[in-house]
Short mmCIF file of N, CA and C in Angstrom, two decimals:
data_model
loop_
_atom_site.label_atom_id
_atom_site.label_comp_id
_atom_site.label_asym_id
_atom_site.label_seq_id
_atom_site.Cartn_x
_atom_site.Cartn_y
_atom_site.Cartn_z
N MET A 1 -20.53 22.47 -15.93
CA MET A 1 -19.88 22.31 -17.22
C MET A 1 -20.12 20.91 -17.78
N ALA A 2 -20.27 19.92 -16.89
CA ALA A 2 -20.47 18.55 -17.35
C ALA A 2 -21.73 18.42 -18.19
N ASP A 3 -22.76 19.19 -17.85
CA ASP A 3 -24.00 19.12 -18.62
C ASP A 3 -23.84 19.75 -20.00
N LEU A 4 -22.79 20.51 -20.20
CA LEU A 4 -22.53 21.15 -21.49
C LEU A 4 -21.67 20.28 -22.41
N GLU A 5 -21.07 19.23 -21.86
CA GLU A 5 -20.16 18.40 -22.67
C GLU A 5 -20.79 17.88 -23.96
N PRO A 6 -22.01 17.34 -23.92
CA PRO A 6 -22.60 16.87 -25.19
C PRO A 6 -22.78 18.01 -26.20
N LEU A 7 -23.15 19.18 -25.72
CA LEU A 7 -23.32 20.33 -26.60
C LEU A 7 -21.98 20.76 -27.20
N ILE A 8 -20.95 20.78 -26.38
CA ILE A 8 -19.62 21.16 -26.84
C ILE A 8 -19.10 20.14 -27.85
N GLU A 9 -19.32 18.86 -27.58
CA GLU A 9 -18.90 17.81 -28.52
C GLU A 9 -19.64 17.95 -29.85
N ARG A 10 -20.94 18.26 -29.78
CA ARG A 10 -21.71 18.43 -31.01
C ARG A 10 -21.21 19.63 -31.79
N LEU A 11 -20.95 20.74 -31.10
CA LEU A 11 -20.43 21.92 -31.79
C LEU A 11 -19.09 21.63 -32.45
N ALA A 12 -18.22 20.92 -31.74
CA ALA A 12 -16.91 20.58 -32.29
C ALA A 12 -17.04 19.69 -33.52
N ALA A 13 -18.03 18.81 -33.52
CA ALA A 13 -18.22 17.90 -34.64
C ALA A 13 -18.86 18.59 -35.84
N GLU A 14 -19.78 19.52 -35.58
CA GLU A 14 -20.58 20.10 -36.65
C GLU A 14 -20.13 21.49 -37.11
N ASN A 15 -19.40 22.21 -36.27
CA ASN A 15 -19.07 23.59 -36.58
C ASN A 15 -17.56 23.76 -36.76
N PRO A 16 -17.11 23.95 -38.00
CA PRO A 16 -15.67 24.08 -38.24
C PRO A 16 -15.04 25.27 -37.51
N GLN A 17 -15.78 26.36 -37.37
CA GLN A 17 -15.25 27.53 -36.68
C GLN A 17 -15.02 27.21 -35.20
N PHE A 18 -15.97 26.54 -34.57
CA PHE A 18 -15.82 26.16 -33.17
C PHE A 18 -14.64 25.21 -33.01
N ARG A 19 -14.54 24.24 -33.91
CA ARG A 19 -13.44 23.27 -33.87
C ARG A 19 -12.10 23.98 -34.01
N GLN A 20 -12.01 24.96 -34.91
CA GLN A 20 -10.77 25.71 -35.10
C GLN A 20 -10.43 26.51 -33.85
N LEU A 21 -11.43 27.09 -33.22
CA LEU A 21 -11.20 27.84 -31.98
C LEU A 21 -10.65 26.91 -30.89
N GLN A 22 -11.19 25.70 -30.80
CA GLN A 22 -10.68 24.72 -29.83
C GLN A 22 -9.23 24.37 -30.12
N GLN A 23 -8.92 24.12 -31.38
CA GLN A 23 -7.55 23.76 -31.75
C GLN A 23 -6.59 24.90 -31.47
N ASP A 24 -7.00 26.11 -31.81
CA ASP A 24 -6.15 27.27 -31.54
C ASP A 24 -5.92 27.43 -30.04
N HIS A 25 -6.98 27.25 -29.25
CA HIS A 25 -6.87 27.39 -27.80
C HIS A 25 -5.86 26.39 -27.24
N GLU A 26 -5.92 25.15 -27.71
CA GLU A 26 -4.97 24.12 -27.28
C GLU A 26 -3.55 24.46 -27.70
N LYS A 27 -3.40 24.98 -28.92
CA LYS A 27 -2.07 25.35 -29.42
C LYS A 27 -1.49 26.49 -28.56
N TYR A 28 -2.32 27.50 -28.28
CA TYR A 28 -1.86 28.62 -27.45
C TYR A 28 -1.50 28.14 -26.05
N GLU A 29 -2.30 27.24 -25.51
CA GLU A 29 -2.04 26.71 -24.16
C GLU A 29 -0.70 25.98 -24.13
N GLY A 30 -0.43 25.18 -25.14
CA GLY A 30 0.84 24.46 -25.20
C GLY A 30 2.04 25.40 -25.28
N GLU A 31 1.93 26.41 -26.12
CA GLU A 31 3.03 27.37 -26.25
C GLU A 31 3.20 28.16 -24.96
N LEU A 32 2.09 28.51 -24.33
CA LEU A 32 2.15 29.26 -23.08
C LEU A 32 2.83 28.43 -21.98
N LYS A 33 2.49 27.14 -21.90
CA LYS A 33 3.12 26.27 -20.90
C LYS A 33 4.62 26.16 -21.15
N GLU A 34 4.97 26.03 -22.43
CA GLU A 34 6.39 25.93 -22.78
C GLU A 34 7.16 27.17 -22.33
N LEU A 35 6.57 28.33 -22.58
CA LEU A 35 7.25 29.58 -22.20
C LEU A 35 7.30 29.76 -20.69
N THR A 36 6.21 29.46 -20.00
CA THR A 36 6.19 29.69 -18.55
C THR A 36 7.05 28.69 -17.80
N ASN A 37 7.42 27.57 -18.43
CA ASN A 37 8.30 26.60 -17.78
C ASN A 37 9.76 27.03 -17.83
N ARG A 38 10.05 28.04 -18.60
CA ARG A 38 11.43 28.54 -18.69
C ARG A 38 11.72 29.38 -17.45
N GLY A 39 12.94 29.38 -17.04
CA GLY A 39 13.32 30.15 -15.85
C GLY A 39 13.35 31.65 -16.11
N PHE A 40 13.79 32.02 -17.28
CA PHE A 40 13.94 33.44 -17.62
C PHE A 40 13.36 33.67 -18.99
N LEU A 41 12.61 34.77 -19.12
CA LEU A 41 12.02 35.11 -20.41
C LEU A 41 12.60 36.43 -20.91
N THR A 42 12.92 36.45 -22.19
CA THR A 42 13.35 37.71 -22.80
C THR A 42 12.14 38.63 -22.90
N LEU A 43 12.37 39.86 -23.26
CA LEU A 43 11.26 40.80 -23.43
C LEU A 43 10.30 40.31 -24.52
N ASP A 44 10.85 39.77 -25.61
CA ASP A 44 9.99 39.23 -26.67
C ASP A 44 9.15 38.06 -26.17
N GLN A 45 9.76 37.21 -25.37
CA GLN A 45 9.02 36.07 -24.83
C GLN A 45 7.95 36.53 -23.84
N GLN A 46 8.25 37.53 -23.04
CA GLN A 46 7.25 38.09 -22.11
C GLN A 46 6.08 38.68 -22.89
N TRP A 47 6.39 39.35 -23.99
CA TRP A 47 5.34 39.92 -24.84
C TRP A 47 4.50 38.80 -25.43
N ARG A 48 5.15 37.72 -25.85
CA ARG A 48 4.43 36.58 -26.44
C ARG A 48 3.50 35.93 -25.41
N VAL A 49 3.95 35.81 -24.16
CA VAL A 49 3.11 35.27 -23.10
C VAL A 49 1.85 36.11 -22.96
N SER A 50 2.03 37.42 -22.95
CA SER A 50 0.89 38.33 -22.85
C SER A 50 -0.05 38.17 -24.05
N GLU A 51 0.53 38.08 -25.24
CA GLU A 51 -0.26 37.91 -26.46
C GLU A 51 -1.03 36.58 -26.43
N LEU A 52 -0.38 35.51 -26.01
CA LEU A 52 -1.02 34.20 -25.95
C LEU A 52 -2.20 34.21 -24.98
N LYS A 53 -2.03 34.86 -23.84
CA LYS A 53 -3.12 34.94 -22.87
C LYS A 53 -4.32 35.68 -23.46
N LYS A 54 -4.05 36.75 -24.18
CA LYS A 54 -5.13 37.51 -24.82
C LYS A 54 -5.81 36.69 -25.91
N LEU A 55 -5.03 36.00 -26.72
CA LEU A 55 -5.60 35.16 -27.78
C LEU A 55 -6.45 34.04 -27.21
N LYS A 56 -5.96 33.42 -26.13
CA LYS A 56 -6.73 32.36 -25.49
C LYS A 56 -8.05 32.90 -24.95
N LEU A 57 -8.01 34.05 -24.31
CA LEU A 57 -9.21 34.64 -23.73
C LEU A 57 -10.21 35.02 -24.81
N MET A 58 -9.73 35.61 -25.90
CA MET A 58 -10.64 35.98 -26.99
C MET A 58 -11.29 34.73 -27.59
N GLY A 59 -10.51 33.68 -27.78
CA GLY A 59 -11.05 32.45 -28.33
C GLY A 59 -12.05 31.81 -27.38
N LYS A 60 -11.73 31.81 -26.10
CA LYS A 60 -12.64 31.23 -25.11
C LYS A 60 -13.95 32.02 -25.09
N ASP A 61 -13.86 33.34 -25.15
CA ASP A 61 -15.07 34.17 -25.18
C ASP A 61 -15.93 33.83 -26.39
N ARG A 62 -15.30 33.65 -27.55
CA ARG A 62 -16.05 33.31 -28.76
C ARG A 62 -16.69 31.94 -28.65
N MET A 63 -15.95 30.97 -28.10
CA MET A 63 -16.52 29.64 -27.92
C MET A 63 -17.69 29.67 -26.94
N GLU A 64 -17.55 30.40 -25.84
CA GLU A 64 -18.63 30.49 -24.87
C GLU A 64 -19.86 31.16 -25.48
N SER A 65 -19.65 32.14 -26.32
CA SER A 65 -20.76 32.79 -27.00
C SER A 65 -21.48 31.81 -27.92
N MET A 66 -20.72 31.00 -28.63
CA MET A 66 -21.30 30.00 -29.52
C MET A 66 -22.06 28.94 -28.72
N ILE A 67 -21.52 28.57 -27.58
CA ILE A 67 -22.18 27.58 -26.71
C ILE A 67 -23.50 28.16 -26.19
N ARG A 68 -23.47 29.41 -25.72
CA ARG A 68 -24.71 30.05 -25.24
C ARG A 68 -25.75 30.12 -26.34
N HIS A 69 -25.33 30.51 -27.52
CA HIS A 69 -26.26 30.62 -28.65
C HIS A 69 -26.87 29.25 -28.98
N ALA A 70 -26.05 28.21 -29.03
CA ALA A 70 -26.54 26.87 -29.33
C ALA A 70 -27.47 26.36 -28.22
N ARG A 71 -27.13 26.65 -26.97
CA ARG A 71 -27.97 26.22 -25.84
C ARG A 71 -29.30 26.94 -25.86
N ASP A 72 -29.28 28.24 -26.15
CA ASP A 72 -30.52 29.02 -26.23
C ASP A 72 -31.39 28.54 -27.37
N ALA A 73 -30.77 28.22 -28.51
CA ALA A 73 -31.52 27.73 -29.67
C ALA A 73 -32.16 26.38 -29.38
N ALA A 74 -31.46 25.55 -28.59
CA ALA A 74 -32.00 24.24 -28.26
C ALA A 74 -33.18 24.33 -27.29
N HIS A 75 -33.20 25.39 -26.48
CA HIS A 75 -34.28 25.56 -25.52
C HIS A 75 -35.43 26.40 -26.05
N ALA A 76 -35.26 26.93 -27.25
CA ALA A 76 -36.31 27.80 -27.83
C ALA A 76 -37.41 26.99 -28.48
#
């Protein structure tokens, strides 16, 4: 992953969609940590935890796809 850092930084600087995905991922992670630190979760909170995990995964998949595409384009 360390060899991808410059590529990820470039994508974040140049691609607003990638940057937004990163920001959303961080926001979801923060909310997820807040919820999981609670001792007891209501059914709505449990549903939100599940939703946040799915949103994070979808965003991560999209970012990884963008990284692969950019890496492939750089090697072409």
